[in-house]
Short mmCIF file of the C-alpha atoms (twelve columns), coordinates in Angstrom:
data_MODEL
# 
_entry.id   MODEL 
# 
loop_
_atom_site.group_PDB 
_atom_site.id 
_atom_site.type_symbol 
_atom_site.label_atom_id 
_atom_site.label_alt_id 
_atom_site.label_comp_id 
_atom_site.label_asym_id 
_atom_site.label_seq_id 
_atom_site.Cartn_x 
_atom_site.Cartn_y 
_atom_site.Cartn_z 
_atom_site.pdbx_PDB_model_num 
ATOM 1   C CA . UNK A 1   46.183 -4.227  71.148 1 
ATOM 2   C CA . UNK A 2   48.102 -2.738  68.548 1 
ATOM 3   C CA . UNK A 3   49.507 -4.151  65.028 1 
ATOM 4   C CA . UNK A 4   52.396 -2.605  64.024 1 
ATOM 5   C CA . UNK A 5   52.415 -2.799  59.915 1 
ATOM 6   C CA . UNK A 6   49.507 -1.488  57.431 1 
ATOM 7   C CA . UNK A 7   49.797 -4.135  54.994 1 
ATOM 8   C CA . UNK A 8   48.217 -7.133  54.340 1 
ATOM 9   C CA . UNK A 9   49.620 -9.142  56.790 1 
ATOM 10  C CA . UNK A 10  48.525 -6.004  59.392 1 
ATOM 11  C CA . UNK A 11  45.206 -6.454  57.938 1 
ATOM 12  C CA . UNK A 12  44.920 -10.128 58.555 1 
ATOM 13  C CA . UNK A 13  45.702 -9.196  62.527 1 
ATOM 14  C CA . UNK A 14  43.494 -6.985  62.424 1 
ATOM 15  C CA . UNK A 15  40.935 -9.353  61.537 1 
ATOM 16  C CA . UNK A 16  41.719 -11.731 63.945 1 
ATOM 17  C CA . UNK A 17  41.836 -9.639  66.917 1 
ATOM 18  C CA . UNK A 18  38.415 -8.880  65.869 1 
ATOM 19  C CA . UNK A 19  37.497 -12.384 66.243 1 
ATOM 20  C CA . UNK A 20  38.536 -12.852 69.473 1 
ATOM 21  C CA . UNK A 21  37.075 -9.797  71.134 1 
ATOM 22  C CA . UNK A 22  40.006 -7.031  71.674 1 
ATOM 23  C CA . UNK A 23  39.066 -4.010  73.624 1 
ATOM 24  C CA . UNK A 24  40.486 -1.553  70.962 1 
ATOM 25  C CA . UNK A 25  42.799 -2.545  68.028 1 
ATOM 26  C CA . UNK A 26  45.544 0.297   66.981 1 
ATOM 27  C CA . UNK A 27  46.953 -0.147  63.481 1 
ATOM 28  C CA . UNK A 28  50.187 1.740   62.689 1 
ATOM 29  C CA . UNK A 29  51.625 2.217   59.746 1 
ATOM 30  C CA . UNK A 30  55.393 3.508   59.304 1 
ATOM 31  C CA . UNK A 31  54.431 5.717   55.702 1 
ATOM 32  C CA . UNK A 32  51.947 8.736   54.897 1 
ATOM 33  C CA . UNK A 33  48.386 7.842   54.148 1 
ATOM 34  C CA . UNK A 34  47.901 6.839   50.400 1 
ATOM 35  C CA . UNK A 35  45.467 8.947   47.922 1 
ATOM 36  C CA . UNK A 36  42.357 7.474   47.808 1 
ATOM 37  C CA . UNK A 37  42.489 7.773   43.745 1 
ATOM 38  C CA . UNK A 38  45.456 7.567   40.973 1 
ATOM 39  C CA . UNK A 39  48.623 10.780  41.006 1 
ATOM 40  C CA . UNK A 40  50.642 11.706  38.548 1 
ATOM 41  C CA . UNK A 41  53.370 9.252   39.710 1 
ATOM 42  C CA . UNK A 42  50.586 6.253   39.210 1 
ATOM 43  C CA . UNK A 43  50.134 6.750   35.423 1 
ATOM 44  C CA . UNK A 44  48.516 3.948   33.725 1 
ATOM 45  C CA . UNK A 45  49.302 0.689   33.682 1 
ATOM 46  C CA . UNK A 46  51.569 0.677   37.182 1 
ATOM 47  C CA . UNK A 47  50.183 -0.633  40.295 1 
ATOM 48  C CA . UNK A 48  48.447 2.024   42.146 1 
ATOM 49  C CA . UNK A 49  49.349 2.519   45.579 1 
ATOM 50  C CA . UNK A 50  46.578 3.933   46.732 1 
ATOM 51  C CA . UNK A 51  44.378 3.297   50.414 1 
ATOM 52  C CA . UNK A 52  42.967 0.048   50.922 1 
ATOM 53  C CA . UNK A 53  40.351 -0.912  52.844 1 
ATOM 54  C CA . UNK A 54  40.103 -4.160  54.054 1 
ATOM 55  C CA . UNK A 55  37.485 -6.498  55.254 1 
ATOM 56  C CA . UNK A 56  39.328 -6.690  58.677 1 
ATOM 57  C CA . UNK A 57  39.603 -3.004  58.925 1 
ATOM 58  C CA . UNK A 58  35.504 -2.438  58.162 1 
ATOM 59  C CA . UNK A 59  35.120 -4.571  61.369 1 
ATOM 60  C CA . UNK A 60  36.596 -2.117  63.260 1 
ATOM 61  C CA . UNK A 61  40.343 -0.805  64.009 1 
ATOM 62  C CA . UNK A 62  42.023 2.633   64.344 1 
ATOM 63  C CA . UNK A 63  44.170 3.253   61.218 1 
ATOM 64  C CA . UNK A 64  47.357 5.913   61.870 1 
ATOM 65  C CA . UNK A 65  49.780 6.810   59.175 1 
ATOM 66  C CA . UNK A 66  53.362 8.274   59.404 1 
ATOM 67  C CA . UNK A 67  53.929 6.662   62.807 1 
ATOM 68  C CA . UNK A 68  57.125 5.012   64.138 1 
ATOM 69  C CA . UNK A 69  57.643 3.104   67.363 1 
ATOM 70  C CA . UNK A 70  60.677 4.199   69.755 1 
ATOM 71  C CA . UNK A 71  60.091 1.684   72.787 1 
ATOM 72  C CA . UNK A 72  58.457 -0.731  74.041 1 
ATOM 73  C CA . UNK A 73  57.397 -0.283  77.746 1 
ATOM 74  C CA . UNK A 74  57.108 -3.457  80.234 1 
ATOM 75  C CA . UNK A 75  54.958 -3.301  83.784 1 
ATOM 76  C CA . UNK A 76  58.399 -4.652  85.354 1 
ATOM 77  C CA . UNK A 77  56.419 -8.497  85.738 1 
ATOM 78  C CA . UNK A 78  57.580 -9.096  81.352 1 
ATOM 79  C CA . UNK A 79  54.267 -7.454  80.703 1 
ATOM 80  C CA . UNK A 80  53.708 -5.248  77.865 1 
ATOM 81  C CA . UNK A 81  51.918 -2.232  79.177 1 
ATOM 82  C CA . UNK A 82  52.784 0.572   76.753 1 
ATOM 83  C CA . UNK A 83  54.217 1.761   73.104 1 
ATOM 84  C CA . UNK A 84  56.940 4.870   72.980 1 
ATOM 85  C CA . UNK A 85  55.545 6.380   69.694 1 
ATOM 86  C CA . UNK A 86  56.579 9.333   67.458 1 
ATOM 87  C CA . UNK A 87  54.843 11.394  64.709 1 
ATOM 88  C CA . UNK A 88  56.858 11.139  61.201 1 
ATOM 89  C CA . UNK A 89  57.130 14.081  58.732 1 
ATOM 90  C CA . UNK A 90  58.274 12.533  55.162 1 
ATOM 91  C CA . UNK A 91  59.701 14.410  52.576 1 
ATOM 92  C CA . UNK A 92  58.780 13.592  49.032 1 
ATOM 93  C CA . UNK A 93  61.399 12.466  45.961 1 
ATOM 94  C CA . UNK A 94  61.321 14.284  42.218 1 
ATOM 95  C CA . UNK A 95  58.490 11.836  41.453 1 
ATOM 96  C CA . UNK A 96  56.124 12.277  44.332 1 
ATOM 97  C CA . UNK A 97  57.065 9.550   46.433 1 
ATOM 98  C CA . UNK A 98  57.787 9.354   50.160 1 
ATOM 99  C CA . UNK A 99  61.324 9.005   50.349 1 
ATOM 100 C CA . UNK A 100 62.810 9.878   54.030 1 
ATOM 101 C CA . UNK A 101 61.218 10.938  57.155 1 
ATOM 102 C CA . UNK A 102 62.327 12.787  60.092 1 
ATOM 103 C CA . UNK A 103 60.489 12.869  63.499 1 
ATOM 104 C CA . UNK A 104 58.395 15.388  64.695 1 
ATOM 105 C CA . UNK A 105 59.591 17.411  67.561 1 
ATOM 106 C CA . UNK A 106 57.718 16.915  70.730 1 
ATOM 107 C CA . UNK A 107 55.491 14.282  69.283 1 
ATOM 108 C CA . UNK A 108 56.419 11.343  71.415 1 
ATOM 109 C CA . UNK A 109 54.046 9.784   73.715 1 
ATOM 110 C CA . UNK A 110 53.003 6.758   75.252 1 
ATOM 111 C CA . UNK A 111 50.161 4.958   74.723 1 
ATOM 112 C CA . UNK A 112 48.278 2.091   76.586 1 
ATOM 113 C CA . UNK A 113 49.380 -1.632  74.766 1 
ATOM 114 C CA . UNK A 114 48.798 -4.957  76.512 1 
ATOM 115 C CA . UNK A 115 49.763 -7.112  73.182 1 
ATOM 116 C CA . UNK A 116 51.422 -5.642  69.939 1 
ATOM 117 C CA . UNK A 117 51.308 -8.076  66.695 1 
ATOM 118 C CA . UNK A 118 54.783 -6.986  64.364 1 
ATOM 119 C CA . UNK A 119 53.440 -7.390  61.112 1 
ATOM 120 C CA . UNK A 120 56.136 -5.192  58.845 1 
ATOM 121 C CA . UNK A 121 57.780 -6.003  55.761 1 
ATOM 122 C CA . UNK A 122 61.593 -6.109  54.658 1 
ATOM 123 C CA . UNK A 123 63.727 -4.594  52.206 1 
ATOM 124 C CA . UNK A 124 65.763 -7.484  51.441 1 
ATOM 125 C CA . UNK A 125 67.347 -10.854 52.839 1 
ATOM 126 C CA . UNK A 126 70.227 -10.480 55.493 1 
ATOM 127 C CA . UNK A 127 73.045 -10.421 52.907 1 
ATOM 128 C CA . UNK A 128 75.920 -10.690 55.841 1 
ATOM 129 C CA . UNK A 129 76.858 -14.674 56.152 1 
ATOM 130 C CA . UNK A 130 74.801 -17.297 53.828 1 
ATOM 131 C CA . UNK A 131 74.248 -14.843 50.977 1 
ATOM 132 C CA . UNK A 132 78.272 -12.608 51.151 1 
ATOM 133 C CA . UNK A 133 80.061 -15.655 51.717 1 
ATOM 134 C CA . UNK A 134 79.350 -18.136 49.057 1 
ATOM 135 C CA . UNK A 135 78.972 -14.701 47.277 1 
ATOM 136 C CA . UNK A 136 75.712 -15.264 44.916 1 
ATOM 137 C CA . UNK A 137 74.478 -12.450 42.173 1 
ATOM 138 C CA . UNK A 138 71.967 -10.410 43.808 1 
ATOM 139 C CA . UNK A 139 68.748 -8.426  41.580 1 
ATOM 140 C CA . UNK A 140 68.314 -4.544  41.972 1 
ATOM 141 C CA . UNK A 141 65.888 -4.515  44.760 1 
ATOM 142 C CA . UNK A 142 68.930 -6.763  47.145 1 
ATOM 143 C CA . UNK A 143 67.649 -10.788 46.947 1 
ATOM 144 C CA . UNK A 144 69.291 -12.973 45.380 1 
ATOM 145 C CA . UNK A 145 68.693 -13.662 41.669 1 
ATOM 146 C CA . UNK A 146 67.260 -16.717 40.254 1 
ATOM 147 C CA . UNK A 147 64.822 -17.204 38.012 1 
ATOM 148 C CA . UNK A 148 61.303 -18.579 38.464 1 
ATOM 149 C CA . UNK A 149 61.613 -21.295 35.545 1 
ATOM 150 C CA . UNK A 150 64.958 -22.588 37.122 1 
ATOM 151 C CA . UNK A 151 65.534 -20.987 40.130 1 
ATOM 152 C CA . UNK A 152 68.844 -21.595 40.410 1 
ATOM 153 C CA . UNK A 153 71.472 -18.567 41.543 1 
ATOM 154 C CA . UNK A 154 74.662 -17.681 39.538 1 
ATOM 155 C CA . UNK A 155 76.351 -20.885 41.416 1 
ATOM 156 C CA . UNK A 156 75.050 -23.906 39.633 1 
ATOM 157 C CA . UNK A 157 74.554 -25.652 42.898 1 
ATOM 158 C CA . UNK A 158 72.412 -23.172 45.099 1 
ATOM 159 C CA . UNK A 159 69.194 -22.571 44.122 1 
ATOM 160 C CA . UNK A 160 66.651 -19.839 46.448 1 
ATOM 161 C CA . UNK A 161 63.248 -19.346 45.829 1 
ATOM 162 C CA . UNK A 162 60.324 -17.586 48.383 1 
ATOM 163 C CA . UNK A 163 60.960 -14.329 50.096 1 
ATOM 164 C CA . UNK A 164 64.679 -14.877 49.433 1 
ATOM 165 C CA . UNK A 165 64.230 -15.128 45.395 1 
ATOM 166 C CA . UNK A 166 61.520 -12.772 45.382 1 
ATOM 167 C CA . UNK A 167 61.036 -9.992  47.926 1 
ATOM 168 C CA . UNK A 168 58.835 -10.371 50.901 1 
ATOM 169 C CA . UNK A 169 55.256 -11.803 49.636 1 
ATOM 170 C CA . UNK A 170 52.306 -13.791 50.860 1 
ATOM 171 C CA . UNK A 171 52.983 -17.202 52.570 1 
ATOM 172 C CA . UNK A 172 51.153 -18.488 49.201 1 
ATOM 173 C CA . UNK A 173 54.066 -17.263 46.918 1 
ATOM 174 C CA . UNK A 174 56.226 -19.112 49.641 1 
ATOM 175 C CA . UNK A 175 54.611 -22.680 49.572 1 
ATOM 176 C CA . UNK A 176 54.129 -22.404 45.485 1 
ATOM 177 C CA . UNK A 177 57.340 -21.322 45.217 1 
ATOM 178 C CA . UNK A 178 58.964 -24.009 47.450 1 
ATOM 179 C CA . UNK A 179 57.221 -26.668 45.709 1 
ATOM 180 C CA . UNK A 180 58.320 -26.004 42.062 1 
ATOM 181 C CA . UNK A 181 61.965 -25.521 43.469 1 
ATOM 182 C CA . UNK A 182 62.071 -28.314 45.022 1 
ATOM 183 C CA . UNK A 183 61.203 -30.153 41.806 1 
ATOM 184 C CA . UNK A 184 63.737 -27.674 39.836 1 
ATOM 185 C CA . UNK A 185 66.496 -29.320 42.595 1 
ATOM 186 C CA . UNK A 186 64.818 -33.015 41.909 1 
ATOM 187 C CA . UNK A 187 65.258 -32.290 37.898 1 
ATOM 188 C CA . UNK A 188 68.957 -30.878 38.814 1 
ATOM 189 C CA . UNK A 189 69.859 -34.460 40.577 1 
ATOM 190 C CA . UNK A 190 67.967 -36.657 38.550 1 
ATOM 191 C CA . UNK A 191 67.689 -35.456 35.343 1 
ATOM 192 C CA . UNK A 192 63.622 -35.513 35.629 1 
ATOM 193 C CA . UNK A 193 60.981 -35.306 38.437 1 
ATOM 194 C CA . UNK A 194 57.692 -36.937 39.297 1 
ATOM 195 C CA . UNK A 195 57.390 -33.944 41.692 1 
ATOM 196 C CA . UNK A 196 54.040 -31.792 40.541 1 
ATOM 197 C CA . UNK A 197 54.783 -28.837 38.726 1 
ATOM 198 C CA . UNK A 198 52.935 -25.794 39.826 1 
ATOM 199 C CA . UNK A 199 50.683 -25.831 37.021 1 
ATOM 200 C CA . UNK A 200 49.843 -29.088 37.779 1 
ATOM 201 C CA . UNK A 201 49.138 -28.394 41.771 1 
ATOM 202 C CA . UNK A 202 46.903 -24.931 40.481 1 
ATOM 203 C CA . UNK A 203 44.892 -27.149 38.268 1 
ATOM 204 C CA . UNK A 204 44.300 -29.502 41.215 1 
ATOM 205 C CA . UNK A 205 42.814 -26.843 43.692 1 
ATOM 206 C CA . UNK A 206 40.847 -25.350 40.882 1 
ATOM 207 C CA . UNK A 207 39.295 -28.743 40.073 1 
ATOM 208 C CA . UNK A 208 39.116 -29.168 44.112 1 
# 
């Protein structure tokens, strides 16, 4: 099988695949492979993006870097039998960073795939439709801004919170997040909630 994303959510497939006895897990990842160890454009105190090696991946899985996927190839039956993939060459910004690719003549091949987990990320929420039309403020990175103590978007009656407020995340960041805006809505209606505030629900599973 082959997971198609090298983050965290590619680790966690990795993982499972593990657990339930895959022949040969493939993970691809779209970017170069990270330093090992802090550059010069991962000065003190930014988040490092450096390699990370997971749990899942120490119980086994092929890592590849700077890898894109062209096709995927059926059996003719609505089997997956195969992956069209293609080596990437990036070229780096001013600062260091990978910042656009082009593919590598001749690279393209096929390789054996009987079940492929999609486990990449996003840039932003679909702006076209719910977003354009009612025309809400978006942040730099493209979601839509609202803060975390009210979450509420520049009209008074739409509030957004989760991947949409925040960027794609963990499914934690999702629940938390639709919890306390829920209760930010409740306060909206009602004036006050007897909804539990996040602090309150963290408290609560550190207590257990």
């Amino acid at each position: 099988m082959v997971v198609i994303g090298g983050g965290d959510t590619g680790s966690d497939c990795v993982g499972t695949s593990n657990r339930h006895g895959a022949i040969s897990i493939t993970q691809l990842e779209l970017l170069p492979k990270p330093p090992t160890e802090r550059t010069s454009y991962m000065p003190l105190p930014t988040y490092p993006m450096i390699l990370k090696t997971s749990t899942s991946h120490e119980e086994g899985a092929d890592r590849k870097w700077a890898i894109a996927t062209k096709e995927f190839i059926g059996d003719g039956n609505g089997n997956l039998k195969a992956l069209k993939l293609v080596d990437l060459q990036w070229t780096a910004s001013a600062d260091g960073r990978p910042a656009r690719f082009t593919e590598v003549a001749g690279s393209e091949r096929e390789v054996p795939c009987e079940l492929a987990f999609l486990a990449m990320g996003f840039v932003h929420p679909q702006h076209s439709g719910m977003v354009e039309d009612p025309a809400v403020e978006l942040d730099e990175r493209g979601n839509v801004k609202a803060t975390e103590k009210a979450y509420q978007t520049s009209i008074p009656k739409v509030f957004a919170a989760g991947d949409m407020r925040r960027g794609q995340s963990l499914v934690v960041w999702a629940i938390s997040e639709g919890r306390e805006c829920a209760r930010k809505v409740d306060e909206f209606l009602m004036g006050s909630s007897q909804l539990e505030s996040k602090d309150a629900s963290l408290m609560a599973m550190m207590l257990g």
